């Protein structure tokens, strides 16, 4: 049975606790629900060479795709160190990554309380396509 939105958000929050974020101090977790109903979690992994870092969304999508998934239903993102949910939104690169796998919904949250729900079109209305 597919997880509820609350369960997916809680998985993202737990995943954030595994983040490696010694430079930004922003621990982010993400939980992906694929169209097939599989769930994967990941966290951000920073690097002393900043551009080498991987966002939580990029980490978990790469893993889900490497397991054979090609379509994402929902991604929950949680930044447990952000005070304001505005600081927890996926970056532009991650929005394009989510677009590649036709992500339907994105849930954005901080460490507790309500989350915001968006469609991919709301966050990336004119995605790059080939
Ligand atoms: Zn990102």
PDB file of C-alpha atoms and ligand atoms in Angstrom:
ATOM      1  CA  UNK A   1       0.000   0.000   0.000  1.00  0.00           C
ATOM      2  CA  UNK A   2       1.334   3.421  -0.938  1.00  0.00           C
ATOM      3  CA  UNK A   3       2.305   5.683   1.932  1.00  0.00           C
ATOM      4  CA  UNK A   4       0.128   8.649   2.829  1.00  0.00           C
ATOM      5  CA  UNK A   5       1.472  12.140   2.256  1.00  0.00           C
ATOM      6  CA  UNK A   6       2.132  12.433   5.986  1.00  0.00           C
ATOM      7  CA  UNK A   7       4.101   9.179   5.967  1.00  0.00           C
ATOM      8  CA  UNK A   8       6.124  10.329   2.967  1.00  0.00           C
ATOM      9  CA  UNK A   9       6.915  13.665   4.643  1.00  0.00           C
ATOM     10  CA  UNK A  10       7.952  11.865   7.824  1.00  0.00           C
ATOM     11  CA  UNK A  11      10.239   9.584   5.791  1.00  0.00           C
ATOM     12  CA  UNK A  12      11.869  12.654   4.240  1.00  0.00           C
ATOM     13  CA  UNK A  13      12.369  14.175   7.686  1.00  0.00           C
ATOM     14  CA  UNK A  14      13.989  10.987   8.987  1.00  0.00           C
ATOM     15  CA  UNK A  15      16.182  10.763   5.894  1.00  0.00           C
ATOM     16  CA  UNK A  16      17.415  14.309   6.543  1.00  0.00           C
ATOM     17  CA  UNK A  17      18.954  13.095   9.778  1.00  0.00           C
ATOM     18  CA  UNK A  18      21.410  11.092   7.644  1.00  0.00           C
ATOM     19  CA  UNK A  19      22.478  14.106   5.577  1.00  0.00           C
ATOM     20  CA  UNK A  20      26.132  15.015   5.282  1.00  0.00           C
ATOM     21  CA  UNK A  21      25.969  18.801   5.446  1.00  0.00           C
ATOM     22  CA  UNK A  22      29.011  20.099   7.365  1.00  0.00           C
ATOM     23  CA  UNK A  23      29.321  23.210   5.174  1.00  0.00           C
ATOM     24  CA  UNK A  24      25.806  24.562   4.849  1.00  0.00           C
ATOM     25  CA  UNK A  25      24.386  23.110   8.044  1.00  0.00           C
ATOM     26  CA  UNK A  26      21.207  22.489   6.042  1.00  0.00           C
ATOM     27  CA  UNK A  27      20.227  18.862   6.383  1.00  0.00           C
ATOM     28  CA  UNK A  28      17.748  17.881   3.693  1.00  0.00           C
ATOM     29  CA  UNK A  29      15.963  14.595   3.166  1.00  0.00           C
ATOM     30  CA  UNK A  30      13.790  13.425   0.301  1.00  0.00           C
ATOM     31  CA  UNK A  31      11.382  10.540  -0.101  1.00  0.00           C
ATOM     32  CA  UNK A  32      10.261   9.397  -3.542  1.00  0.00           C
ATOM     33  CA  UNK A  33       7.094   7.470  -4.291  1.00  0.00           C
ATOM     34  CA  UNK A  34       7.336   5.972  -7.768  1.00  0.00           C
ATOM     35  CA  UNK A  35       4.336   5.344 -10.029  1.00  0.00           C
ATOM     36  CA  UNK A  36       4.854   1.628  -9.346  1.00  0.00           C
ATOM     37  CA  UNK A  37       4.425   2.293  -5.618  1.00  0.00           C
ATOM     38  CA  UNK A  38       8.035   1.857  -4.535  1.00  0.00           C
ATOM     39  CA  UNK A  39       9.530   4.232  -1.996  1.00  0.00           C
ATOM     40  CA  UNK A  40      13.118   5.445  -1.792  1.00  0.00           C
ATOM     41  CA  UNK A  41      14.776   7.941   0.530  1.00  0.00           C
ATOM     42  CA  UNK A  42      17.922  10.009   0.304  1.00  0.00           C
ATOM     43  CA  UNK A  43      19.694  12.979   1.793  1.00  0.00           C
ATOM     44  CA  UNK A  44      22.013  15.749   0.692  1.00  0.00           C
ATOM     45  CA  UNK A  45      25.707  14.880   0.532  1.00  0.00           C
ATOM     46  CA  UNK A  46      27.993  17.909   0.540  1.00  0.00           C
ATOM     47  CA  UNK A  47      31.632  18.130  -0.473  1.00  0.00           C
ATOM     48  CA  UNK A  48      34.507  20.497   0.329  1.00  0.00           C
ATOM     49  CA  UNK A  49      34.414  21.243  -3.389  1.00  0.00           C
ATOM     50  CA  UNK A  50      30.913  22.701  -3.213  1.00  0.00           C
ATOM     51  CA  UNK A  51      29.752  22.047  -6.801  1.00  0.00           C
ATOM     52  CA  UNK A  52      30.411  18.353  -6.310  1.00  0.00           C
ATOM     53  CA  UNK A  53      27.699  18.222  -3.634  1.00  0.00           C
ATOM     54  CA  UNK A  54      24.465  16.371  -4.270  1.00  0.00           C
ATOM     55  CA  UNK A  55      21.060  17.608  -3.180  1.00  0.00           C
ATOM     56  CA  UNK A  56      18.724  15.170  -1.446  1.00  0.00           C
ATOM     57  CA  UNK A  57      16.348  15.147  -4.407  1.00  0.00           C
ATOM     58  CA  UNK A  58      19.147  14.407  -6.887  1.00  0.00           C
ATOM     59  CA  UNK A  59      20.523  11.678  -4.631  1.00  0.00           C
ATOM     60  CA  UNK A  60      17.233   9.848  -4.237  1.00  0.00           C
ATOM     61  CA  UNK A  61      16.082  10.222  -7.836  1.00  0.00           C
ATOM     62  CA  UNK A  62      19.376   8.836  -9.103  1.00  0.00           C
ATOM     63  CA  UNK A  63      18.996   5.864  -6.798  1.00  0.00           C
ATOM     64  CA  UNK A  64      15.361   5.227  -7.756  1.00  0.00           C
ATOM     65  CA  UNK A  65      16.218   5.405 -11.457  1.00  0.00           C
ATOM     66  CA  UNK A  66      19.197   3.117 -10.971  1.00  0.00           C
ATOM     67  CA  UNK A  67      16.751   0.572  -9.525  1.00  0.00           C
ATOM     68  CA  UNK A  68      14.755   0.645 -12.769  1.00  0.00           C
ATOM     69  CA  UNK A  69      12.145   3.331 -12.050  1.00  0.00           C
ATOM     70  CA  UNK A  70      11.344   5.874 -14.735  1.00  0.00           C
ATOM     71  CA  UNK A  71       8.281   7.722 -13.425  1.00  0.00           C
ATOM     72  CA  UNK A  72       7.814   9.462 -10.098  1.00  0.00           C
ATOM     73  CA  UNK A  73       4.479  10.137  -8.500  1.00  0.00           C
ATOM     74  CA  UNK A  74       5.448  12.214  -5.467  1.00  0.00           C
ATOM     75  CA  UNK A  75       8.604  13.604  -3.911  1.00  0.00           C
ATOM     76  CA  UNK A  76       8.582  14.820  -0.318  1.00  0.00           C
ATOM     77  CA  UNK A  77      11.415  17.178   0.583  1.00  0.00           C
ATOM     78  CA  UNK A  78      12.235  18.187   4.139  1.00  0.00           C
ATOM     79  CA  UNK A  79      14.905  20.585   5.358  1.00  0.00           C
ATOM     80  CA  UNK A  80      15.013  19.943   9.074  1.00  0.00           C
ATOM     81  CA  UNK A  81      17.343  22.887   9.750  1.00  0.00           C
ATOM     82  CA  UNK A  82      15.303  25.530   7.938  1.00  0.00           C
ATOM     83  CA  UNK A  83      13.120  27.832   9.975  1.00  0.00           C
ATOM     84  CA  UNK A  84      11.080  28.914   6.987  1.00  0.00           C
ATOM     85  CA  UNK A  85       9.568  26.526   4.442  1.00  0.00           C
ATOM     86  CA  UNK A  86      10.723  28.932   1.722  1.00  0.00           C
ATOM     87  CA  UNK A  87      14.264  27.658   2.427  1.00  0.00           C
ATOM     88  CA  UNK A  88      13.255  24.047   1.781  1.00  0.00           C
ATOM     89  CA  UNK A  89      12.210  24.262  -1.886  1.00  0.00           C
ATOM     90  CA  UNK A  90      14.101  22.243  -4.501  1.00  0.00           C
ATOM     91  CA  UNK A  91      16.790  24.203  -6.346  1.00  0.00           C
ATOM     92  CA  UNK A  92      16.500  24.808 -10.081  1.00  0.00           C
ATOM     93  CA  UNK A  93      18.720  21.871 -10.979  1.00  0.00           C
ATOM     94  CA  UNK A  94      16.613  19.501  -8.909  1.00  0.00           C
ATOM     95  CA  UNK A  95      13.399  20.800 -10.452  1.00  0.00           C
ATOM     96  CA  UNK A  96      14.775  19.857 -13.854  1.00  0.00           C
ATOM     97  CA  UNK A  97      15.786  16.426 -12.514  1.00  0.00           C
ATOM     98  CA  UNK A  98      12.264  15.908 -11.164  1.00  0.00           C
ATOM     99  CA  UNK A  99      10.841  16.990 -14.523  1.00  0.00           C
ATOM    100  CA  UNK A 100      12.868  14.364 -16.382  1.00  0.00           C
ATOM    101  CA  UNK A 101      10.932  11.638 -14.579  1.00  0.00           C
ATOM    102  CA  UNK A 102       7.499  13.273 -14.850  1.00  0.00           C
ATOM    103  CA  UNK A 103       7.107  13.928 -11.134  1.00  0.00           C
ATOM    104  CA  UNK A 104       3.468  14.695 -10.407  1.00  0.00           C
ATOM    105  CA  UNK A 105       3.567  16.213  -6.930  1.00  0.00           C
ATOM    106  CA  UNK A 106       6.160  17.821  -4.668  1.00  0.00           C
ATOM    107  CA  UNK A 107       5.666  18.162  -0.918  1.00  0.00           C
ATOM    108  CA  UNK A 108       7.899  20.736   0.771  1.00  0.00           C
ATOM    109  CA  UNK A 109       8.410  20.886   4.517  1.00  0.00           C
ATOM    110  CA  UNK A 110      10.662  21.778   7.409  1.00  0.00           C
ATOM    111  CA  UNK A 111      11.153  19.777  10.608  1.00  0.00           C
ATOM    112  CA  UNK A 112       7.530  19.721  11.697  1.00  0.00           C
ATOM    113  CA  UNK A 113       4.149  21.198  11.008  1.00  0.00           C
ATOM    114  CA  UNK A 114       2.233  21.386   7.743  1.00  0.00           C
ATOM    115  CA  UNK A 115       3.826  20.941   4.341  1.00  0.00           C
ATOM    116  CA  UNK A 116       3.153  22.673   1.058  1.00  0.00           C
ATOM    117  CA  UNK A 117       2.024  20.713  -1.979  1.00  0.00           C
ATOM    118  CA  UNK A 118       2.844  21.703  -5.537  1.00  0.00           C
ATOM    119  CA  UNK A 119       2.661  20.271  -8.985  1.00  0.00           C
ATOM    120  CA  UNK A 120       5.864  20.220 -10.975  1.00  0.00           C
ATOM    121  CA  UNK A 121       4.316  22.730 -13.369  1.00  0.00           C
ATOM    122  CA  UNK A 122       3.938  25.198 -10.529  1.00  0.00           C
ATOM    123  CA  UNK A 123       7.632  24.957  -9.612  1.00  0.00           C
ATOM    124  CA  UNK A 124       9.012  24.621 -13.135  1.00  0.00           C
ATOM    125  CA  UNK A 125       6.448  25.935 -15.637  1.00  0.00           C
ATOM    126  CA  UNK A 126       8.733  25.986 -18.691  1.00  0.00           C
ATOM    127  CA  UNK A 127      11.067  23.053 -18.230  1.00  0.00           C
ATOM    128  CA  UNK A 128      13.862  22.355 -20.665  1.00  0.00           C
ATOM    129  CA  UNK A 129      12.958  19.660 -23.193  1.00  0.00           C
ATOM    130  CA  UNK A 130      14.675  18.109 -26.165  1.00  0.00           C
TER     131      UNK A 130
HETATM  132 ZN1  LIG B   1      18.925  20.721  -5.640  1.00  0.00          ZN
END
